[in-house]
Amino acid sequence: MAHEVGQLIRVRCRNCNITRHYLPGDLVKLVGDIPFWDVERHMRCERCKERELDAGIVLPSAAERLKIRVRRLVEIRMVRRVIWRDDD
């Protein structure tokens, strides 16, 4: 519903003060259908790698929307990491 009315999710890092905007539909694909305030628990800042984020919903006007750069989800990659342990 938020995507249909033009809302965006604004995520700001409290540590490095960078703000990014996401489409709600892209975040649903990434973290599931959760309330927007829980998004910050499932993400980390790409710049500083910290989890100190503030998330909110914004409904920009048409003029504001032209100035906002929205991050789009291109793909999701699952990484399989192998960890070994030597038995003594």
PDB file of C-alpha atoms in Angstrom:
ATOM      1  CA  MET A   1       0.000   0.000   0.000  1.00  0.00           C
ATOM      2  CA  ALA A   2       2.809   2.436   0.870  1.00  0.00           C
ATOM      3  CA  HIS A   3       4.386   1.870  -2.537  1.00  0.00           C
ATOM      4  CA  GLU A   4       1.104   2.560  -4.329  1.00  0.00           C
ATOM      5  CA  VAL A   5       0.651   6.011  -2.748  1.00  0.00           C
ATOM      6  CA  GLY A   6       4.255   7.040  -3.426  1.00  0.00           C
ATOM      7  CA  GLN A   7       5.710   6.711   0.055  1.00  0.00           C
ATOM      8  CA  LEU A   8       9.419   6.089   0.544  1.00  0.00           C
ATOM      9  CA  ILE A   9      11.326   4.648   3.472  1.00  0.00           C
ATOM     10  CA  ARG A  10      14.021   7.046   4.683  1.00  0.00           C
ATOM     11  CA  VAL A  11      16.904   5.381   6.531  1.00  0.00           C
ATOM     12  CA  ARG A  12      19.500   7.575   8.216  1.00  0.00           C
ATOM     13  CA  CYS A  13      22.717   6.362   9.836  1.00  0.00           C
ATOM     14  CA  ARG A  14      23.195   7.990  13.241  1.00  0.00           C
ATOM     15  CA  ASN A  15      26.922   7.316  13.103  1.00  0.00           C
ATOM     16  CA  CYS A  16      27.957   8.801   9.729  1.00  0.00           C
ATOM     17  CA  ASN A  17      24.777  10.853   9.102  1.00  0.00           C
ATOM     18  CA  ILE A  18      24.076   9.546   5.600  1.00  0.00           C
ATOM     19  CA  THR A  19      20.449   9.348   4.498  1.00  0.00           C
ATOM     20  CA  ARG A  20      19.146   6.914   1.924  1.00  0.00           C
ATOM     21  CA  HIS A  21      15.670   6.413   0.466  1.00  0.00           C
ATOM     22  CA  TYR A  22      14.177   3.060  -0.501  1.00  0.00           C
ATOM     23  CA  LEU A  23      10.980   1.887  -2.151  1.00  0.00           C
ATOM     24  CA  PRO A  24       8.829  -0.078   0.317  1.00  0.00           C
ATOM     25  CA  GLY A  25       8.379  -2.905  -2.202  1.00  0.00           C
ATOM     26  CA  ASP A  26      12.148  -3.381  -2.470  1.00  0.00           C
ATOM     27  CA  LEU A  27      12.520  -3.608   1.311  1.00  0.00           C
ATOM     28  CA  VAL A  28       9.675  -6.145   1.503  1.00  0.00           C
ATOM     29  CA  LYS A  29      11.642  -8.387  -0.863  1.00  0.00           C
ATOM     30  CA  LEU A  30      14.729  -7.988   1.301  1.00  0.00           C
ATOM     31  CA  VAL A  31      13.479  -8.219   4.896  1.00  0.00           C
ATOM     32  CA  GLY A  32       9.866  -9.366   4.530  1.00  0.00           C
ATOM     33  CA  ASP A  33       6.585  -7.651   5.307  1.00  0.00           C
ATOM     34  CA  ILE A  34       7.522  -6.004   8.602  1.00  0.00           C
ATOM     35  CA  PRO A  35       6.677  -2.608  10.119  1.00  0.00           C
ATOM     36  CA  PHE A  36       8.968   0.158   8.865  1.00  0.00           C
ATOM     37  CA  TRP A  37      10.410   0.785  12.342  1.00  0.00           C
ATOM     38  CA  ASP A  38      11.789  -2.788  12.378  1.00  0.00           C
ATOM     39  CA  VAL A  39      13.698  -2.198   9.123  1.00  0.00           C
ATOM     40  CA  GLU A  40      16.562  -0.600  11.024  1.00  0.00           C
ATOM     41  CA  ARG A  41      17.141  -3.845  12.963  1.00  0.00           C
ATOM     42  CA  HIS A  42      17.583  -5.811   9.730  1.00  0.00           C
ATOM     43  CA  MET A  43      19.987  -3.461   7.957  1.00  0.00           C
ATOM     44  CA  ARG A  44      23.373  -1.889   8.488  1.00  0.00           C
ATOM     45  CA  CYS A  45      25.006   1.202   7.024  1.00  0.00           C
ATOM     46  CA  GLU A  46      26.984   0.396   3.895  1.00  0.00           C
ATOM     47  CA  ARG A  47      29.477   3.150   4.634  1.00  0.00           C
ATOM     48  CA  CYS A  48      30.394   2.552   8.301  1.00  0.00           C
ATOM     49  CA  LYS A  49      28.876  -0.965   8.756  1.00  0.00           C
ATOM     50  CA  GLU A  50      27.123   0.105  11.975  1.00  0.00           C
ATOM     51  CA  ARG A  51      23.530  -0.793  12.853  1.00  0.00           C
ATOM     52  CA  GLU A  52      22.681   2.584  14.377  1.00  0.00           C
ATOM     53  CA  LEU A  53      19.911   3.545  11.967  1.00  0.00           C
ATOM     54  CA  ASP A  54      16.726   5.604  12.119  1.00  0.00           C
ATOM     55  CA  ALA A  55      13.925   4.645   9.731  1.00  0.00           C
ATOM     56  CA  GLY A  56      10.845   6.632   8.810  1.00  0.00           C
ATOM     57  CA  ILE A  57       8.189   6.958   6.150  1.00  0.00           C
ATOM     58  CA  VAL A  58       8.109  10.019   3.915  1.00  0.00           C
ATOM     59  CA  LEU A  59       5.537  11.073   1.353  1.00  0.00           C
ATOM     60  CA  PRO A  60       7.406  13.549  -0.842  1.00  0.00           C
ATOM     61  CA  SER A  61       5.672  16.019  -3.101  1.00  0.00           C
ATOM     62  CA  ALA A  62       6.311  15.751  -6.828  1.00  0.00           C
ATOM     63  CA  ALA A  63       8.949  18.495  -6.646  1.00  0.00           C
ATOM     64  CA  GLU A  64      10.697  16.838  -3.689  1.00  0.00           C
ATOM     65  CA  ARG A  65      10.549  13.426  -5.382  1.00  0.00           C
ATOM     66  CA  LEU A  66      12.558  14.766  -8.334  1.00  0.00           C
ATOM     67  CA  LYS A  67      15.400  15.724  -5.971  1.00  0.00           C
ATOM     68  CA  ILE A  68      15.477  12.440  -4.029  1.00  0.00           C
ATOM     69  CA  ARG A  69      17.797   9.669  -5.176  1.00  0.00           C
ATOM     70  CA  VAL A  70      16.106   6.335  -4.489  1.00  0.00           C
ATOM     71  CA  ARG A  71      18.153   3.179  -4.001  1.00  0.00           C
ATOM     72  CA  ARG A  72      16.710   0.290  -6.001  1.00  0.00           C
ATOM     73  CA  LEU A  73      17.159  -3.384  -5.271  1.00  0.00           C
ATOM     74  CA  VAL A  74      19.056  -5.011  -8.130  1.00  0.00           C
ATOM     75  CA  GLU A  75      19.575  -8.516  -6.794  1.00  0.00           C
ATOM     76  CA  ILE A  76      19.903 -10.514  -3.605  1.00  0.00           C
ATOM     77  CA  ARG A  77      22.902 -12.799  -3.302  1.00  0.00           C
ATOM     78  CA  MET A  78      23.097 -15.485  -0.683  1.00  0.00           C
ATOM     79  CA  VAL A  79      26.673 -16.155   0.388  1.00  0.00           C
ATOM     80  CA  ARG A  80      27.601 -19.570   1.679  1.00  0.00           C
ATOM     81  CA  ARG A  81      30.580 -19.448   4.039  1.00  0.00           C
ATOM     82  CA  VAL A  82      32.368 -22.596   5.079  1.00  0.00           C
ATOM     83  CA  ILE A  83      33.925 -22.669   8.545  1.00  0.00           C
ATOM     84  CA  TRP A  84      36.186 -25.519   9.526  1.00  0.00           C
ATOM     85  CA  ARG A  85      37.228 -26.799  12.904  1.00  0.00           C
ATOM     86  CA  ASP A  86      40.105 -29.182  13.539  1.00  0.00           C
ATOM     87  CA  ASP A  87      39.406 -32.030  15.929  1.00  0.00           C
ATOM     88  CA  ASP A  88      42.240 -32.800  18.290  1.00  0.00           C
TER      89      ASP A  88
END
